[in-house]
Amino acid sequence: MSLFITFEGGEGSGKSVQAKALFRRLSELAVPALLTHEPGGTPFGERMGRWLKWAKDANISALTELMLFNASRAQLVAEVIRPNLKSGKVVICDRYADSTIVYQGYGRELELAMVKATNKAATQGLRPDLTILLDIPAEEGLARRMARKQDRFEQETLVFHNRVREGYLKQAAAEPRRWLVVDASQSKRKIADIIWQRVSRLLAKGKNDKRT
Ligand SMILES: Nc1ncnc2c1ncn2[C@@H]1O[C@H](COP(=O)(O)OP(=O)(O)OP(=O)(O)O)[C@@H](O)[C@H]1O
Ligand SMILES: [Mg+2]
C-alpha cells in the first residue's frame, strides 16, 4: 500500500538516522519502500541543494531561497515521489514542504500565506500521510552537528533556530492527526520504536481498509 511519510525537525535532531532506520525496518519486512531527501533526491535537486547549503560567493535572498527549495521539490515530487506512491510504495522523505514553512516562513520571516501557496504549487497539493517531528532544543541539536562543517543554515543564530523550533511545534499543533511529535533527546532506539508503533499501525489499517 502507498504511504507518504516525512521527517522534520531542526539541525541535528536525528531525521536522517531515523529515516534510514525506518527504511531498513520496512525493507527487512519486504514492504516496498523508497527513501529520499530534500533538498535533492534528483540530479537537478542535488545541484540546487549544494547551492542552497554551501553558496559562499553569491547572495541568496529569503525569497530566492523559497523559490529554489520549491524548484528542487517540484522536480522531486514529479520525478520520484508521485510515481513511487503510484506503484504502491511507502515513500519516506527526509525533510519536505514543512521545512520551507518553518525555515523560510518562521525562520526568515517571509509571509506564511505566500510560503504555503508556493509550496502548494510545487507539490501540486501532495501532502504527507504522516509527518514525524523530531523535537529537540536548538542548542542540543546544533551541538550534535558541531564536528561537521557548518552549512548556511547551521551558521544561523540561535534566535533563528528557536523560531524554527517554535514554528514546527505550531504547525504540529494545528494538524495533530498528520503529525507525530517525538522527544528527540531520547535514545535512537527508543525514538525508532515510537515511530514504528505509529507506522505499523498505519500499515495494518491500510491492509484492513483494502479488505473491507
Ligand atoms: N537520539 C539520539 N541521541 C544521540 N545522538 C543522536 C540521536 N539521533 C541522532 N544522533 C546523532 O546526532 C547527529 C545528527 O543526526 P542526524 O544526521 O540524523 O540529524 P539530522 O536531523 O538529519 O541533521 P541535519 O538537519 O543536519 O540533516 C549524528 O551524529 C547522529 O548520530
Ligand atoms: Mg540529515
Short mmCIF file of C-alpha atoms and ligand atoms in Angstrom, two decimals:
data_model
loop_
_atom_site.label_atom_id
_atom_site.label_comp_id
_atom_site.label_asym_id
_atom_site.label_seq_id
_atom_site.Cartn_x
_atom_site.Cartn_y
_atom_site.Cartn_z
CA MET A 1 0.00 0.00 0.00
CA SER A 2 1.23 3.51 -0.64
CA LEU A 3 2.06 5.75 2.29
CA PHE A 4 3.89 9.07 2.26
CA ILE A 5 5.94 9.70 5.42
CA THR A 6 8.10 12.77 6.05
CA PHE A 7 10.69 13.52 8.72
CA GLU A 8 11.04 17.05 10.08
CA GLY A 9 12.99 18.79 12.83
CA GLY A 10 15.81 21.23 13.43
CA GLU A 11 19.52 20.73 12.75
CA GLY A 12 20.92 17.54 14.23
CA SER A 13 17.55 16.37 15.57
CA GLY A 14 18.11 12.87 14.13
CA LYS A 15 15.98 12.96 10.97
CA SER A 16 18.47 11.14 8.75
CA VAL A 17 19.21 8.49 11.40
CA GLN A 18 15.51 7.77 11.92
CA ALA A 19 14.51 7.95 8.25
CA LYS A 20 17.18 5.34 7.47
CA ALA A 21 16.15 3.17 10.42
CA LEU A 22 12.52 3.16 9.27
CA PHE A 23 13.54 2.37 5.69
CA ARG A 24 15.69 -0.52 6.93
CA ARG A 25 12.86 -1.93 9.03
CA LEU A 26 10.40 -1.82 6.13
CA SER A 27 12.94 -3.44 3.80
CA GLU A 28 13.56 -6.25 6.31
CA LEU A 29 9.82 -6.93 6.32
CA ALA A 30 9.79 -6.88 2.50
CA VAL A 31 7.48 -3.84 2.44
CA PRO A 32 8.22 -1.98 -0.82
CA ALA A 33 9.73 1.34 0.26
CA LEU A 34 11.80 4.22 -1.04
CA LEU A 35 13.94 6.67 0.92
CA THR A 36 14.64 10.13 -0.46
CA HIS A 37 15.53 13.56 0.90
CA GLU A 38 15.31 17.31 0.44
CA PRO A 39 16.79 19.40 -0.95
CA GLY A 40 17.87 16.93 -3.58
CA GLY A 41 16.72 13.44 -4.48
CA THR A 42 17.03 14.13 -8.23
CA PRO A 43 20.09 15.17 -10.28
CA PHE A 44 18.63 18.69 -10.60
CA GLY A 45 17.69 18.86 -6.91
CA GLU A 46 21.16 17.75 -5.76
CA ARG A 47 22.67 20.72 -7.62
CA MET A 48 20.11 23.11 -6.15
CA GLY A 49 20.77 21.67 -2.70
CA ARG A 50 24.50 22.26 -2.94
CA TRP A 51 23.85 25.88 -3.85
CA LEU A 52 21.34 26.38 -1.09
CA LYS A 53 23.56 24.92 1.61
CA TRP A 54 27.02 25.96 0.55
CA ALA A 55 26.88 29.08 -1.68
CA LYS A 56 29.51 31.48 -0.37
CA ASP A 57 30.27 33.72 -3.33
CA ALA A 58 26.64 34.68 -4.04
CA ASN A 59 23.85 36.38 -2.16
CA ILE A 60 20.69 34.31 -1.80
CA SER A 61 17.68 36.29 -0.57
CA ALA A 62 14.93 34.70 1.51
CA LEU A 63 12.59 34.85 -1.47
CA THR A 64 15.17 33.22 -3.76
CA GLU A 65 15.63 30.51 -1.15
CA LEU A 66 11.88 29.88 -1.13
CA MET A 67 11.85 29.51 -4.92
CA LEU A 68 14.94 27.29 -5.12
CA PHE A 69 13.77 24.87 -2.43
CA ASN A 70 10.48 24.63 -4.25
CA ALA A 71 12.16 24.16 -7.63
CA SER A 72 14.02 21.18 -6.16
CA ARG A 73 10.77 19.96 -4.56
CA ALA A 74 8.68 20.24 -7.74
CA GLN A 75 11.18 18.02 -9.54
CA LEU A 76 11.34 15.51 -6.68
CA VAL A 77 7.55 15.21 -6.44
CA ALA A 78 7.12 14.74 -10.18
CA GLU A 79 10.13 12.51 -10.83
CA VAL A 80 10.32 10.39 -7.68
CA ILE A 81 7.60 10.75 -5.04
CA ARG A 82 4.40 10.57 -7.10
CA PRO A 83 5.50 7.69 -9.39
CA ASN A 84 6.63 5.61 -6.40
CA LEU A 85 3.44 6.25 -4.45
CA LYS A 86 1.52 5.30 -7.56
CA SER A 87 3.32 1.98 -7.72
CA GLY A 88 2.26 1.27 -4.14
CA LYS A 89 5.44 2.02 -2.19
CA VAL A 90 5.96 3.58 1.21
CA VAL A 91 7.84 6.77 0.34
CA ILE A 92 9.96 8.25 3.14
CA CYS A 93 11.27 11.78 2.65
CA ASP A 94 13.93 13.32 4.92
CA ARG A 95 12.51 16.92 5.04
CA TYR A 96 9.66 18.17 2.82
CA ALA A 97 7.37 21.18 2.44
CA ASP A 98 7.02 21.79 6.20
CA SER A 99 10.76 22.59 6.32
CA THR A 100 10.10 25.53 3.99
CA ILE A 101 7.19 26.74 6.14
CA VAL A 102 9.40 26.85 9.23
CA TYR A 103 12.81 27.86 7.79
CA GLN A 104 11.69 30.42 5.18
CA GLY A 105 8.43 31.32 6.96
CA TYR A 106 9.19 31.35 10.69
CA GLY A 107 12.99 31.50 10.38
CA ARG A 108 13.46 34.03 7.56
CA GLU A 109 10.09 35.63 8.36
CA LEU A 110 8.59 35.51 4.86
CA GLU A 111 4.81 35.80 4.81
CA LEU A 112 3.37 32.39 5.73
CA ALA A 113 0.46 32.56 3.29
CA MET A 114 2.88 33.14 0.39
CA VAL A 115 5.20 30.32 1.54
CA LYS A 116 2.27 27.91 1.78
CA ALA A 117 0.92 28.91 -1.64
CA THR A 118 4.35 28.41 -3.23
CA ASN A 119 4.72 25.01 -1.55
CA LYS A 120 1.29 24.01 -2.78
CA ALA A 121 2.19 24.92 -6.36
CA ALA A 122 5.45 22.94 -6.21
CA THR A 123 3.92 19.83 -4.64
CA GLN A 124 0.70 20.13 -6.65
CA GLY A 125 -1.05 19.66 -3.35
CA LEU A 126 0.66 16.38 -2.42
CA ARG A 127 0.67 16.17 1.37
CA PRO A 128 2.21 13.53 3.64
CA ASP A 129 0.04 10.91 5.36
CA LEU A 130 2.32 11.14 8.38
CA THR A 131 4.93 13.70 9.42
CA ILE A 132 7.31 12.88 12.23
CA LEU A 133 8.65 15.89 14.13
CA LEU A 134 11.87 15.17 16.00
CA ASP A 135 11.71 17.89 18.60
CA ILE A 136 14.82 18.97 20.47
CA PRO A 137 16.09 22.27 21.94
CA ALA A 138 18.01 24.07 19.18
CA GLU A 139 21.25 24.13 21.21
CA GLU A 140 21.20 20.36 21.74
CA GLY A 141 20.62 19.59 18.06
CA LEU A 142 23.30 22.03 16.92
CA ALA A 143 25.78 20.59 19.43
CA ARG A 144 25.36 17.16 17.81
CA ARG A 145 26.44 18.65 14.48
CA MET A 146 29.47 20.54 15.80
CA ALA A 147 32.06 18.11 14.45
CA ARG A 148 30.81 18.76 10.91
CA LYS A 149 31.39 21.69 8.57
CA GLN A 150 28.55 24.18 9.14
CA ASP A 151 26.30 24.97 6.15
CA ARG A 152 24.44 28.28 5.57
CA PHE A 153 21.57 27.27 7.86
CA GLU A 154 23.67 25.77 10.64
CA GLN A 155 25.58 29.06 10.78
CA GLU A 156 22.38 30.97 11.56
CA THR A 157 21.79 32.48 15.03
CA LEU A 158 20.23 30.62 17.92
CA VAL A 159 17.30 33.07 17.70
CA PHE A 160 16.68 31.81 14.14
CA HIS A 161 16.82 28.16 15.22
CA ASN A 162 14.47 28.83 18.13
CA ARG A 163 11.96 30.39 15.71
CA VAL A 164 12.28 27.23 13.57
CA ARG A 165 11.53 25.01 16.57
CA GLU A 166 8.52 27.12 17.61
CA GLY A 167 7.29 27.08 14.01
CA TYR A 168 7.41 23.28 13.90
CA LEU A 169 5.51 22.96 17.18
CA LYS A 170 2.84 25.39 15.95
CA GLN A 171 2.41 23.51 12.67
CA ALA A 172 2.14 20.20 14.53
CA ALA A 173 -0.41 21.57 16.99
CA ALA A 174 -2.54 22.90 14.14
CA GLU A 175 -2.73 19.49 12.44
CA PRO A 176 -2.35 16.86 15.17
CA ARG A 177 -3.66 13.96 13.07
CA ARG A 178 -0.89 14.28 10.49
CA TRP A 179 1.99 14.99 12.92
CA LEU A 180 3.68 12.70 15.41
CA VAL A 181 5.81 14.79 17.77
CA VAL A 182 8.66 12.82 19.34
CA ASP A 183 11.04 14.00 22.06
CA ALA A 184 14.30 13.68 20.12
CA SER A 185 16.55 13.80 23.16
CA GLN A 186 15.65 10.15 23.88
CA SER A 187 17.85 7.29 22.67
CA LYS A 188 17.92 6.44 18.96
CA ARG A 189 16.35 3.05 19.66
CA LYS A 190 13.52 4.45 21.80
CA ILE A 191 12.67 7.02 19.11
CA ALA A 192 12.73 4.33 16.40
CA ASP A 193 10.31 2.21 18.45
CA ILE A 194 7.87 5.10 18.93
CA ILE A 195 7.93 5.79 15.19
CA TRP A 196 7.50 2.11 14.34
CA GLN A 197 4.43 1.84 16.57
CA ARG A 198 2.67 4.53 14.54
CA VAL A 199 3.86 3.35 11.11
CA SER A 200 3.00 -0.30 11.70
CA ARG A 201 -0.48 0.77 12.80
CA LEU A 202 -0.94 2.78 9.59
CA LEU A 203 0.24 -0.19 7.52
CA ALA A 204 -2.16 -2.56 9.29
CA LYS A 205 -5.00 -0.10 8.86
CA GLY A 206 -4.23 0.17 5.14
CA LYS A 207 -4.41 -3.60 4.74
CA ASN A 208 -7.72 -3.80 6.63
CA ASP A 209 -9.21 -0.93 4.61
CA LYS A 210 -8.34 -2.77 1.43
CA ARG A 211 -10.09 -5.93 2.63
CA THR A 212 -13.36 -4.21 3.55
N1 LIG B 1 18.66 10.11 19.65
C1 LIG B 1 19.93 10.48 19.50
N2 LIG B 1 20.75 10.59 20.55
C2 LIG B 1 22.04 10.99 20.41
N3 LIG B 1 22.61 11.30 19.23
C3 LIG B 1 21.84 11.20 18.14
C4 LIG B 1 20.47 10.81 18.21
N4 LIG B 1 19.97 10.81 16.95
C5 LIG B 1 20.96 11.20 16.14
N5 LIG B 1 22.10 11.43 16.84
C6 LIG B 1 23.41 11.88 16.31
O1 LIG B 1 23.28 13.26 16.03
C7 LIG B 1 23.92 13.59 14.80
C8 LIG B 1 22.88 14.17 13.86
O2 LIG B 1 21.96 13.16 13.47
P1 LIG B 1 21.26 13.22 12.03
O3 LIG B 1 22.28 13.45 10.98
O4 LIG B 1 20.35 12.07 11.90
O5 LIG B 1 20.40 14.57 12.22
P2 LIG B 1 19.60 15.36 11.13
O6 LIG B 1 18.34 15.81 11.79
O7 LIG B 1 19.47 14.56 9.89
O8 LIG B 1 20.56 16.61 10.89
P3 LIG B 1 20.58 17.64 9.66
O9 LIG B 1 19.50 18.64 9.95
O10 LIG B 1 21.93 18.27 9.74
O11 LIG B 1 20.36 16.85 8.41
C9 LIG B 1 24.56 12.30 14.29
O12 LIG B 1 25.90 12.29 14.71
C10 LIG B 1 23.75 11.22 14.98
O13 LIG B 1 24.47 10.03 15.17
MG MG B 2 20.03 14.94 7.91
#
